[in-house]
Coordinates of C-alpha atoms and ligand atoms in Angstrom, one line a residue:
M19 CA -114.7 25.0 78.2
S20 CA -112.5 28.0 79.1
I21 CA -108.9 28.2 78.1
T22 CA -106.5 29.6 80.7
P23 CA -104.2 32.0 79.0
R24 CA -100.5 31.1 79.3
P25 CA -98.5 33.4 81.6
P26 CA -95.9 35.5 79.7
I27 CA -92.5 33.8 79.6
P28 CA -90.2 35.6 82.1
S29 CA -86.8 36.9 81.1
F30 CA -83.9 34.7 81.8
L31 CA -81.5 36.8 79.8
P32 CA -79.5 39.8 80.9
E33 CA -80.5 43.1 79.3
N34 CA -77.3 43.3 77.4
A35 CA -77.4 39.8 75.8
P36 CA -76.9 40.3 72.1
F37 CA -80.3 39.1 70.8
S38 CA -83.1 40.5 68.7
P39 CA -86.6 40.6 70.4
E40 CA -87.5 37.4 68.5
Q41 CA -84.3 35.5 69.5
R42 CA -84.8 36.8 73.1
A43 CA -88.3 35.5 73.2
W44 CA -87.3 32.1 71.7
L45 CA -84.3 31.7 74.1
N46 CA -86.4 32.7 77.1
G47 CA -89.0 30.1 76.0
L48 CA -86.2 27.5 75.7
F49 CA -84.8 28.3 79.1
A50 CA -88.3 28.3 80.7
G51 CA -88.8 24.9 79.2
L52 CA -85.4 23.6 80.3
Y53 CA -86.0 24.7 83.9
G54 CA -89.8 24.0 83.9
L55 CA -90.2 27.5 85.4
T56 CA -92.7 30.2 84.6
E57 CA -92.4 32.7 87.4
G58 CA -90.2 34.1 90.1
V59 CA -87.0 33.6 88.2
T60 CA -83.8 35.7 88.3
P61 CA -82.1 36.5 84.9
L62 CA -79.2 34.2 84.0
S63 CA -75.7 35.6 84.3
A64 CA -73.7 36.2 81.2
Q65 CA -71.6 33.2 82.0
E66 CA -74.7 31.0 82.5
V67 CA -76.1 32.1 79.2
A68 CA -72.7 31.4 77.6
Q69 CA -72.7 27.9 79.1
L70 CA -76.2 27.2 77.8
V71 CA -75.7 28.7 74.4
P72 CA -72.1 27.8 73.5
G73 CA -70.4 30.5 71.6
V74 CA -72.4 33.4 72.8
A75 CA -70.1 36.3 73.6
L76 CA -69.5 36.7 77.4
T77 CA -69.2 40.4 77.1
P78 CA -71.1 42.6 74.6
A79 CA -69.5 42.8 71.2
I80 CA -67.1 45.8 70.9
E81 CA -68.8 46.9 67.8
D82 CA -72.3 48.0 68.7
G83 CA -74.9 46.4 66.5
A84 CA -72.6 43.6 65.4
P85 CA -73.2 40.8 68.0
W86 CA -71.9 38.3 65.5
H87 CA -68.4 39.9 65.6
D88 CA -66.9 37.1 67.7
P89 CA -64.4 34.7 66.1
A90 CA -65.5 31.9 68.5
L91 CA -69.0 31.7 67.1
P92 CA -69.7 29.1 64.4
L93 CA -71.0 30.4 61.0
A94 CA -74.6 29.2 61.6
D95 CA -74.8 31.1 64.9
R96 CA -73.3 34.2 63.4
M97 CA -75.9 34.1 60.6
K98 CA -78.7 33.6 63.1
L99 CA -77.6 36.7 65.0
A100 CA -77.6 38.7 61.7
E101 CA -81.0 37.4 60.5
G102 CA -83.2 40.1 59.2
K103 CA -80.3 42.6 59.0
P104 CA -79.4 44.5 55.8
L105 CA -77.3 42.6 53.3
P106 CA -73.9 44.2 54.2
Q107 CA -74.3 43.1 57.9
R108 CA -75.2 39.6 56.9
M109 CA -72.2 39.6 54.5
M110 CA -70.1 40.7 57.4
A111 CA -71.5 37.9 59.6
A112 CA -70.4 35.4 57.0
M113 CA -66.7 36.4 57.6
A114 CA -64.6 34.6 60.2
Q115 CA -64.7 37.8 62.4
Q116 CA -60.9 37.7 63.1
D117 CA -60.3 41.1 61.5
C118 CA -57.0 39.4 60.6
G119 CA -56.5 41.5 57.5
Q120 CA -55.5 38.5 55.3
C121 CA -58.1 39.5 52.8
G122 CA -56.7 43.0 52.7
Y123 CA -59.6 44.5 54.8
N124 CA -61.2 44.0 58.2
C125 CA -64.4 41.9 58.2
K126 CA -66.7 44.9 58.0
D127 CA -64.8 46.6 55.1
Y128 CA -64.5 43.4 53.1
S129 CA -68.2 42.9 53.3
A130 CA -68.9 46.6 52.5
A131 CA -66.5 46.4 49.5
I132 CA -68.3 43.3 48.2
F133 CA -71.7 44.9 48.7
A134 CA -70.5 48.0 46.9
K135 CA -69.3 45.7 44.0
K136 CA -65.8 47.1 44.5
E137 CA -64.5 43.7 45.4
E138 CA -65.4 40.7 43.2
R139 CA -63.4 38.0 45.0
L140 CA -65.6 36.2 47.4
N141 CA -63.0 33.6 48.4
L142 CA -60.5 35.8 50.3
C143 CA -61.4 34.9 53.9
V144 CA -58.7 32.4 54.8
P145 CA -60.0 31.5 58.3
G146 CA -63.6 31.3 57.0
G147 CA -62.5 29.0 54.2
K148 CA -65.1 27.3 51.9
D149 CA -68.0 27.9 54.3
T150 CA -67.5 31.7 54.2
A151 CA -67.0 31.7 50.4
R152 CA -70.2 29.7 49.9
K153 CA -72.3 31.9 52.2
L154 CA -71.0 35.0 50.5
K155 CA -71.8 33.6 47.1
E156 CA -75.4 32.9 48.3
L157 CA -75.7 36.4 49.8
Y158 CA -74.1 38.0 46.7
S159 CA -77.0 36.6 44.6
E160 CA -79.3 38.9 46.6
L161 CA -77.5 41.9 45.3
D162 CA -79.4 41.5 42.1
T163 CA -82.8 41.7 43.8
P164 CA -84.6 45.0 43.6
G165 CA -83.8 47.4 46.4
A166 CA -80.5 45.7 47.3
A167 CA -78.3 47.8 45.0
P168 CA -75.4 49.5 46.7
Q169 CA -75.8 53.1 47.6
A170 CA -73.1 55.7 47.0
E171 CA -72.3 56.3 50.6
K172 CA -71.6 52.6 51.2
I173 CA -68.7 52.5 48.7
V174 CA -65.5 51.8 50.5
P175 CA -62.4 53.8 49.3
A176 CA -59.8 51.5 47.6
Q177 CA -57.0 50.3 49.9
P178 CA -53.8 52.3 49.6
A179 CA -51.4 49.8 48.3
R180 CA -48.2 51.1 49.8
L181 CA -45.2 49.0 48.9
G182 CA -44.7 46.3 51.6
Y183 CA -47.9 47.2 53.5
S184 CA -50.6 45.4 51.5
R185 CA -51.1 41.9 50.2
D186 CA -51.4 43.4 46.8
N187 CA -47.9 45.0 47.0
P188 CA -45.5 42.6 48.8
V189 CA -41.7 43.0 49.0
V190 CA -39.0 40.4 49.0
A191 CA -37.3 39.3 52.2
T192 CA -34.7 36.6 52.8
L193 CA -34.8 33.7 55.2
A194 CA -32.0 34.4 57.7
Q195 CA -32.5 31.9 60.5
R196 CA -34.7 29.0 61.4
R197 CA -34.5 27.0 64.6
R198 CA -36.9 24.6 66.3
L199 CA -38.4 25.8 69.5
N200 CA -39.3 22.3 70.9
R201 CA -36.9 19.8 72.1
D202 CA -36.6 16.3 70.5
G203 CA -39.5 14.2 71.8
S204 CA -42.1 17.0 71.6
Q205 CA -45.4 16.3 70.0
K206 CA -45.3 19.8 68.4
E207 CA -43.1 21.3 65.7
T208 CA -42.8 25.0 66.2
W209 CA -40.1 27.2 64.6
H210 CA -38.4 30.5 65.3
I211 CA -38.1 32.1 61.9
E212 CA -36.0 35.1 61.1
L213 CA -36.3 37.1 57.9
D214 CA -33.8 39.7 56.7
L215 CA -35.6 42.9 55.7
E216 CA -32.4 44.9 54.8
A217 CA -33.3 45.1 51.1
T218 CA -36.9 46.1 51.7
E219 CA -37.0 49.3 53.8
L220 CA -39.9 47.7 55.5
A221 CA -40.7 49.1 59.0
Y222 CA -42.9 47.4 61.5
E223 CA -44.1 47.9 65.0
V224 CA -44.6 45.4 67.8
G225 CA -48.2 44.1 67.6
D226 CA -48.1 44.0 63.8
S227 CA -48.3 40.7 61.8
L228 CA -46.3 39.7 58.7
G229 CA -48.1 38.4 55.6
I230 CA -46.2 35.6 53.8
Y231 CA -46.8 34.3 50.3
P232 CA -46.1 30.5 50.5
I233 CA -45.2 28.0 47.7
N234 CA -47.0 24.7 47.5
D235 CA -45.1 21.5 48.2
P236 CA -43.4 20.3 44.9
G237 CA -44.3 16.7 45.8
L238 CA -48.0 17.6 46.0
V239 CA -47.7 19.6 42.7
D240 CA -46.2 16.6 40.9
A241 CA -48.9 14.3 42.3
V242 CA -51.6 16.7 41.1
I243 CA -50.0 16.8 37.6
G244 CA -49.8 13.0 37.6
A245 CA -53.5 12.7 38.5
L246 CA -54.4 15.2 35.8
G247 CA -52.4 13.3 33.2
A248 CA -51.2 16.6 31.7
P249 CA -47.7 17.6 30.7
P250 CA -46.0 19.7 33.4
D251 CA -44.9 22.3 30.9
F252 CA -48.3 22.8 29.5
P253 CA -48.4 26.6 28.8
I254 CA -50.8 28.7 30.9
G255 CA -50.8 32.4 30.5
G256 CA -47.1 32.6 29.8
R257 CA -46.1 30.2 32.5
T258 CA -46.1 26.4 32.7
L259 CA -48.7 24.3 34.5
R260 CA -46.1 23.2 37.0
E261 CA -45.1 26.8 37.9
T262 CA -48.8 27.9 38.2
L263 CA -49.5 25.0 40.5
K264 CA -46.5 25.9 42.6
D265 CA -47.4 29.4 43.6
G266 CA -50.6 30.5 41.8
V267 CA -53.4 28.3 43.2
S268 CA -54.5 26.7 46.4
L269 CA -54.2 22.9 46.5
S270 CA -56.0 22.7 49.8
P271 CA -59.8 22.1 50.1
A272 CA -61.1 21.4 46.6
P273 CA -63.4 24.4 45.7
D274 CA -67.0 24.0 44.6
M275 CA -65.9 25.1 41.1
L276 CA -63.6 22.1 40.7
F277 CA -66.5 19.7 41.5
Q278 CA -68.6 21.7 39.0
L279 CA -66.0 21.2 36.3
I280 CA -65.7 17.5 37.2
S281 CA -69.5 17.1 36.9
Y282 CA -69.3 18.2 33.3
L283 CA -66.7 15.5 32.6
T284 CA -68.4 12.6 34.3
G285 CA -71.7 10.8 33.8
G286 CA -74.3 8.8 35.7
E287 CA -73.9 8.3 39.5
R288 CA -70.4 10.0 39.5
R289 CA -71.9 13.1 38.0
K290 CA -74.6 13.2 40.6
V291 CA -72.0 13.0 43.4
A292 CA -69.8 15.7 41.8
K293 CA -72.9 18.0 41.4
A294 CA -73.8 17.4 45.1
L295 CA -70.3 18.2 46.2
A296 CA -70.3 21.4 44.1
A297 CA -73.5 22.4 45.9
G298 CA -71.8 22.0 49.2
Q299 CA -73.4 18.7 50.1
D300 CA -71.6 15.6 51.4
P301 CA -73.1 12.7 49.6
E302 CA -70.5 10.1 50.5
G303 CA -69.3 11.5 53.9
D304 CA -65.9 12.4 52.7
A305 CA -66.3 16.1 51.7
A306 CA -64.1 17.4 54.5
T307 CA -61.2 15.2 53.4
L308 CA -61.2 16.3 49.7
D309 CA -58.3 18.5 48.9
V310 CA -57.5 19.1 45.2
L311 CA -55.5 15.9 44.8
A312 CA -58.0 13.8 46.7
A313 CA -60.8 15.2 44.5
L314 CA -58.9 14.2 41.3
Q315 CA -58.3 10.7 42.8
K316 CA -61.9 10.3 43.8
F317 CA -62.9 11.0 40.2
A318 CA -59.9 9.2 38.7
G319 CA -59.7 9.1 34.9
I320 CA -61.2 12.6 34.2
R321 CA -58.9 14.6 32.0
P322 CA -59.9 18.2 32.3
D323 CA -58.2 20.8 30.1
P324 CA -55.3 22.1 32.3
E325 CA -56.4 25.7 31.7
A326 CA -60.0 25.0 32.7
F327 CA -58.7 23.1 35.7
I328 CA -56.5 26.0 36.9
E329 CA -59.5 28.4 36.4
A330 CA -61.6 26.2 38.7
L331 CA -59.1 26.5 41.6
D332 CA -58.9 29.2 44.2
P333 CA -55.9 31.6 44.2
L334 CA -53.1 30.8 46.7
Q335 CA -53.6 33.2 49.5
P336 CA -51.0 34.7 51.8
R337 CA -51.0 33.7 55.5
V338 CA -50.3 36.1 58.4
Y339 CA -48.1 35.5 61.4
S340 CA -47.8 37.6 64.6
I341 CA -44.4 39.3 64.6
S342 CA -42.3 38.0 67.6
S343 CA -39.5 40.6 67.6
S344 CA -39.1 44.3 68.2
P345 CA -37.4 46.3 65.5
K346 CA -35.7 48.3 68.2
S347 CA -33.6 45.2 69.2
N348 CA -33.5 43.5 65.8
A349 CA -32.6 46.2 63.2
G350 CA -33.4 45.0 59.7
R351 CA -34.9 41.7 60.9
V352 CA -38.3 40.4 61.7
S353 CA -39.0 37.1 63.5
L354 CA -42.0 34.8 63.7
T355 CA -43.0 31.8 65.8
V356 CA -44.6 29.3 63.5
D357 CA -46.4 26.0 64.4
A358 CA -46.0 23.6 61.5
V359 CA -49.4 22.2 60.5
R360 CA -49.1 18.5 59.4
Y361 CA -51.9 15.9 59.8
E362 CA -52.7 12.6 58.2
V363 CA -55.9 11.9 56.2
N364 CA -56.3 8.5 54.5
E365 CA -52.7 7.6 54.9
R366 CA -51.4 10.8 53.2
V367 CA -49.8 13.5 55.2
R368 CA -51.5 16.8 54.6
L369 CA -49.3 19.9 54.9
G370 CA -50.3 23.4 56.0
V371 CA -49.1 25.3 53.0
A372 CA -47.5 28.4 54.6
S373 CA -46.3 26.9 57.9
T374 CA -44.5 23.9 56.3
F375 CA -43.1 26.3 53.7
L376 CA -41.5 28.3 56.5
A377 CA -40.6 25.2 58.5
G378 CA -38.6 23.6 55.7
R379 CA -39.4 24.1 52.0
I380 CA -37.6 27.4 51.9
A381 CA -33.8 27.2 52.5
L382 CA -31.7 29.8 54.3
G383 CA -30.8 32.6 52.0
Q384 CA -33.9 32.1 49.8
K385 CA -36.4 34.8 49.1
V386 CA -40.0 35.1 50.2
R387 CA -42.7 37.7 49.4
V388 CA -43.9 39.4 52.5
Y389 CA -45.9 42.4 53.7
V390 CA -46.6 44.1 57.0
Q391 CA -50.2 43.8 58.2
K392 CA -50.6 46.7 60.6
A393 CA -52.2 45.8 63.9
Q394 CA -55.7 47.1 64.7
H395 CA -56.2 47.6 68.4
F396 CA -53.2 45.5 69.5
A397 CA -50.4 47.6 70.9
L398 CA -48.6 48.4 74.0
P399 CA -50.0 51.1 76.2
A400 CA -48.9 54.6 75.2
D401 CA -47.9 55.2 78.8
P402 CA -44.7 53.1 79.5
N403 CA -45.5 53.1 83.2
K404 CA -48.6 51.0 82.8
P405 CA -48.4 47.4 83.9
V406 CA -49.0 44.8 81.2
I407 CA -50.4 41.3 81.6
M408 CA -49.8 39.1 78.6
I409 CA -51.5 35.7 78.1
G410 CA -50.1 33.7 75.3
P411 CA -50.0 29.9 75.3
G412 CA -48.4 28.1 72.4
T413 CA -47.6 30.3 69.4
G414 CA -49.6 32.9 71.3
I415 CA -46.3 34.0 72.9
A416 CA -45.2 35.6 69.6
P417 CA -46.3 39.2 70.0
F418 CA -45.4 39.1 73.7
R419 CA -41.8 38.3 73.0
A420 CA -41.9 41.4 70.8
F421 CA -43.6 43.5 73.6
L422 CA -41.0 42.4 76.1
Q423 CA -38.1 43.3 73.8
E424 CA -39.7 46.6 73.0
R425 CA -40.2 47.5 76.7
L426 CA -36.6 46.5 77.4
A427 CA -35.2 48.5 74.5
T428 CA -37.2 51.6 75.5
N429 CA -36.5 51.2 79.3
A430 CA -40.3 51.2 80.0
P431 CA -40.6 51.2 83.7
G432 CA -44.1 49.5 83.8
P433 CA -44.1 45.9 85.2
N434 CA -44.6 43.0 82.8
W435 CA -46.4 39.7 83.6
L436 CA -46.4 36.9 81.1
Y437 CA -48.6 33.8 81.1
F438 CA -47.2 31.1 78.9
G439 CA -48.4 27.5 78.6
H440 CA -47.9 24.5 76.4
Q441 CA -47.9 20.8 76.5
R442 CA -44.8 19.8 78.4
S443 CA -42.2 21.8 80.3
D444 CA -39.2 19.7 79.2
Y445 CA -40.0 20.0 75.5
D446 CA -42.2 23.0 74.7
F447 CA -40.8 25.9 76.8
F448 CA -40.3 28.3 73.9
Y449 CA -37.6 31.0 74.4
E450 CA -36.9 29.5 77.8
E451 CA -33.4 31.0 78.2
E452 CA -34.5 34.5 77.1
L453 CA -37.5 34.5 79.4
K454 CA -35.6 33.1 82.4
A455 CA -32.9 35.8 81.8
M456 CA -35.6 38.5 81.7
R457 CA -37.1 37.1 84.9
K458 CA -33.8 37.1 86.6
S459 CA -33.0 40.7 85.6
G460 CA -36.5 41.7 86.8
H461 CA -37.6 42.9 83.4
L462 CA -40.2 40.2 83.5
S463 CA -41.8 40.9 86.9
R464 CA -43.8 37.7 86.8
L465 CA -43.8 34.5 84.7
T466 CA -46.7 32.1 85.1
L467 CA -46.4 28.8 83.4
A468 CA -49.1 26.2 82.6
W469 CA -48.1 22.8 81.3
S470 CA -51.1 20.8 80.0
R471 CA -49.5 17.4 79.6
D472 CA -46.9 17.3 82.4
G473 CA -49.2 15.5 84.9
D474 CA -52.5 13.7 84.9
E475 CA -54.4 17.0 85.2
K476 CA -54.6 19.5 82.4
I477 CA -53.2 22.8 83.6
Y478 CA -54.2 25.7 81.3
V479 CA -53.4 29.4 81.6
Q480 CA -56.9 30.3 82.6
G481 CA -56.6 27.9 85.6
R482 CA -53.4 29.7 86.7
M483 CA -55.2 33.0 86.3
R484 CA -57.8 31.9 88.7
D485 CA -55.1 30.6 91.2
E486 CA -53.5 34.0 91.1
G487 CA -56.8 36.0 90.9
R488 CA -56.0 38.2 93.9
D489 CA -52.8 39.5 92.3
L490 CA -54.3 39.7 88.9
W491 CA -57.1 41.9 90.3
A492 CA -54.5 44.1 92.1
W493 CA -52.7 44.6 88.8
L494 CA -55.9 45.6 87.1
E495 CA -56.7 48.0 89.9
R496 CA -53.3 49.6 89.2
G497 CA -54.4 50.2 85.6
A498 CA -52.8 47.1 83.9
H499 CA -53.5 46.5 80.3
I500 CA -54.3 42.8 79.5
Y501 CA -53.5 41.0 76.2
V502 CA -54.5 37.6 74.9
C503 CA -52.9 35.9 71.9
G504 CA -53.3 32.4 70.4
D505 CA -56.2 30.0 69.7
A506 CA -59.5 31.9 69.1
L507 CA -61.9 29.0 69.2
R508 CA -61.5 27.8 72.8
M509 CA -58.5 29.4 74.7
A510 CA -59.5 33.0 74.2
K511 CA -63.1 32.4 75.3
D512 CA -61.9 30.4 78.4
V513 CA -59.4 33.1 79.3
E514 CA -62.1 35.8 79.1
R515 CA -64.4 33.7 81.3
A516 CA -61.6 33.3 83.9
L517 CA -61.0 37.0 83.8
I518 CA -64.7 37.7 84.5
D519 CA -64.5 35.2 87.4
V520 CA -61.4 36.9 88.8
V521 CA -63.0 40.3 88.6
S522 CA -66.2 38.9 90.2
E523 CA -64.4 37.2 93.1
H524 CA -61.7 39.6 93.9
G525 CA -63.3 42.8 92.7
K526 CA -66.4 41.8 94.7
R527 CA -68.8 42.2 91.9
S528 CA -71.8 40.2 90.6
P529 CA -71.1 38.1 87.6
E530 CA -73.1 40.6 85.4
D531 CA -71.1 43.5 86.8
A532 CA -67.8 41.7 86.3
A533 CA -68.8 41.0 82.6
R534 CA -69.6 44.7 82.2
F535 CA -66.2 45.6 83.8
V536 CA -64.4 43.4 81.3
A537 CA -66.5 44.8 78.5
E538 CA -65.4 48.3 79.7
L539 CA -61.7 47.2 79.6
K540 CA -62.2 46.1 76.0
K541 CA -63.9 49.4 75.1
N542 CA -61.0 51.4 76.6
D543 CA -58.4 49.2 74.8
R544 CA -57.2 47.8 78.1
Y545 CA -58.2 44.3 77.0
Q546 CA -56.8 43.5 73.6
V547 CA -56.8 40.2 71.7
D548 CA -54.9 38.8 68.7
V549 CA -56.5 35.4 68.1
Y550 CA -56.7 33.0 65.2
Ligands
LIG14 C1 -53.6 37.5 63.0 C2 -53.0 36.1 62.9 C3 -51.8 35.9 63.5 C4 -51.3 34.6 63.4 N1 -50.2 34.3 64.1 C5 -49.7 33.0 64.0 C6 -48.4 32.7 64.7 O1 -47.8 33.6 65.3 N2 -48.0 31.5 64.6 C7 -48.6 30.5 63.9 O2 -48.2 29.4 63.9 N3 -49.8 30.8 63.3 C8 -50.3 32.0 63.3 N4 -51.5 32.3 62.6 C9 -52.1 31.2 61.8 C10 -51.5 31.2 60.4 O3 -51.9 32.4 59.7 C11 -52.0 30.1 59.6 O4 -53.3 30.0 59.6 C12 -51.4 28.7 60.1 O5 -50.0 28.7 60.0 C13 -51.9 27.6 59.1 O6 -51.6 28.0 57.8 P1 -51.0 26.9 56.8 O7 -51.0 27.6 55.5 O8 -49.8 26.3 57.3 O9 -52.1 25.8 56.8 P2 -53.3 25.7 55.8 O10 -52.8 25.1 54.5 O11 -54.1 26.9 55.8 O12 -54.1 24.5 56.5 C14 -54.7 24.8 57.8 C15 -56.0 24.1 57.7 O13 -55.8 22.7 57.8 C16 -56.8 22.1 58.5 N5 -56.2 21.3 59.6 C17 -55.2 21.7 60.4 N6 -55.0 20.8 61.3 C18 -55.8 19.8 61.1 C19 -56.0 18.5 61.6 N7 -55.3 18.1 62.6 N8 -57.0 17.7 61.1 C20 -57.7 18.1 60.1 N9 -57.6 19.3 59.5 C21 -56.6 20.1 60.0 C22 -57.7 23.1 59.0 O14 -58.8 23.2 58.1 C23 -56.9 24.4 58.9 O15 -57.7 25.5 58.7 C24 -52.0 33.6 62.7 C25 -53.2 33.9 62.1 C26 -53.7 35.1 62.2 C27 -55.0 35.4 61.5
LIG15 N1 -58.4 23.5 65.1 C1 -58.2 23.2 66.4 O1 -58.8 22.5 67.0 C2 -57.0 23.9 67.0 C3 -56.8 23.8 68.4 C4 -55.7 24.5 69.0 C5 -54.9 25.2 68.2 N2 -55.1 25.3 66.9 C6 -54.3 26.0 66.0 O2 -53.0 25.4 66.1 C7 -52.1 26.4 65.8 C8 -50.9 26.3 66.7 O3 -51.3 26.0 68.0 P1 -50.2 26.3 69.1 O4 -48.9 25.7 68.7 O5 -50.2 27.8 69.3 O6 -50.6 25.6 70.3 P2 -52.0 25.0 70.8 O7 -52.3 23.8 70.1 O8 -53.0 26.1 70.8 O9 -51.6 24.6 72.3 C9 -51.0 25.5 73.3 C10 -51.4 25.1 74.7 O10 -52.7 25.5 74.9 C11 -53.4 24.4 75.5 N3 -54.9 24.5 75.3 C12 -55.7 23.7 74.6 N4 -57.0 24.1 74.8 C13 -56.9 25.1 75.6 C14 -57.9 26.0 76.2 N5 -59.2 25.8 75.9 N6 -57.5 27.0 77.0 C15 -56.2 27.2 77.2 N7 -55.2 26.4 76.8 C16 -55.6 25.4 75.9 C17 -52.8 23.2 74.9 O11 -53.1 22.1 75.7 P3 -53.5 20.6 75.2 O12 -53.2 20.6 73.7 O13 -52.6 19.7 75.9 O14 -54.9 20.5 75.5 C18 -51.3 23.6 74.9 O15 -50.8 23.4 76.2 C19 -52.8 27.7 65.9 O16 -53.0 28.1 64.5 C20 -54.1 27.4 66.5 O17 -55.1 28.2 66.1 C21 -56.2 24.7 66.3

């Protein structure tokens, strides 16, 4: 019996799709199977690939050789893309890819610093949370394998800790103003926050973010102390237990170390459960709901030594917020646009630590530790004549309010186009008067609004971009710079897809060429994002 050789699997993927030869072969096989095709096929467009493989970047990653550098990709996909790469690259893929600077580095430098053993803290990636910390711990253990030792040239120079410009060297600002940006009846709670910087000499530029050191909710601190059964004034390193719980440690997701500690203090079945949780498993289906208090309540009755308990927690990290003011029109002040994170789990309201601190726990006139996180690749064009298109639904409007103020203060002649969207026009039109006044004066050449819950149909900014594709393309042809700010997981991806569609339809290009055009915009800093 003769065996007919299988024909080679044709390529369904565009040349620039970010895959290794093995991944390319595997995906081509998958698509061939999906379509039942073996010959005469045309490669899929970037958009089609993105639809079939959710999360795959629509345009090639800016950083050559780092296809995982995309904040919309889940950790597992990022690690897959980094498979077989040297350890520093795999460590980088474990980061959340936001380059948000909350850890004090960008993703690449944080991983390089860990690899060089210059940075021992593996839990600094706020957006990556526990998943990133766990993956880094796993990868870190490879550092001790022969051949993995850091080489001299890989060592990253220590960050300059200029006062006020580093998480390690914050300054003290004062809360000067807080007002709610939604009207009563809104389902959102978003605040305009103004901080007085007079005493700090801190200077910032539009596009920068502000790092904030929050304080935990005192009610939660007391509940944790109650569950611990320890005296609030128990001394820990010259401070009391209560003080340390307030501003020293995170009371959010219970870290693996806490479950490790709990496993030493329990026995039998409970010990098994604690050990499994410490290993990142979910033996009882509730792991995602276990903050520090819920973990103590789950294993009620354990009485850890308060010092060992504190040791087992993660440090309380700063959070960063896009600055929503220009220093040129707000001397000595900085403003933020903050969505308060509150949600309920098992009948207890969980509070986003920094956003609810700014939304209410700090009183007017009180002090807060802050630092400026300089923007990387997020700035107005150097040429003030260039048109700018700004797409910022929800809190994404923040840096664009700053851009508009800056262009007004500097009499920049270039036209400005803002896309803003939110749930309901009557309740969630942030900075409505200001924007309408700028529209009336002509400073805001165009204002496009997208209300997702005004009618039966969801209207999003990307839908409005498609509606106005002809004009959008005309602005791009005139050299417009385009900016996106807000939700990284879905909105930013959808906006990029809409832009590619607009370029394809109105710029008369194939989808592949349109994706390349957008990639080129990114490369030339004409398409910049600040997403989280
Ligand atoms: C560069 C950058 C700029 C940013 N700019 C802004 C800005 O201008 N405005 C702004 O508001 N934010 C902004 N953020 C986000 C901000 O930094 C914080 O991440 C955000 O405020 C939440 O922090 P928190 O401490 O209040 O919440 P945390 O205590 O960190 O809690 C948030 C966590 O709670 C969980 N969670 C939230 N909602 C739910 C839910 N419904 N169900 C279950 N779990 C949930 C999620 O795990 C989430 O990660 C920005 C982030 C970056 C990186
Ligand atoms: N974890 C999550 O699932 C999630 C989701 C969104 C935002 N966030 C976070 O919540 C915080 C604050 O959010 P926010 O106040 O800025 O507002 P937001 O919740 O991001 O919503 C702003 C507007 O964007 C709309 N929207 C939802 N999905 C969209 C998409 N794929 N494309 C375009 N628009 C979309 C919303 O519509 P509808 O809500 O009516 O659909 C709403 O009208 C941010 O930190 C953000 O990262 C988290």
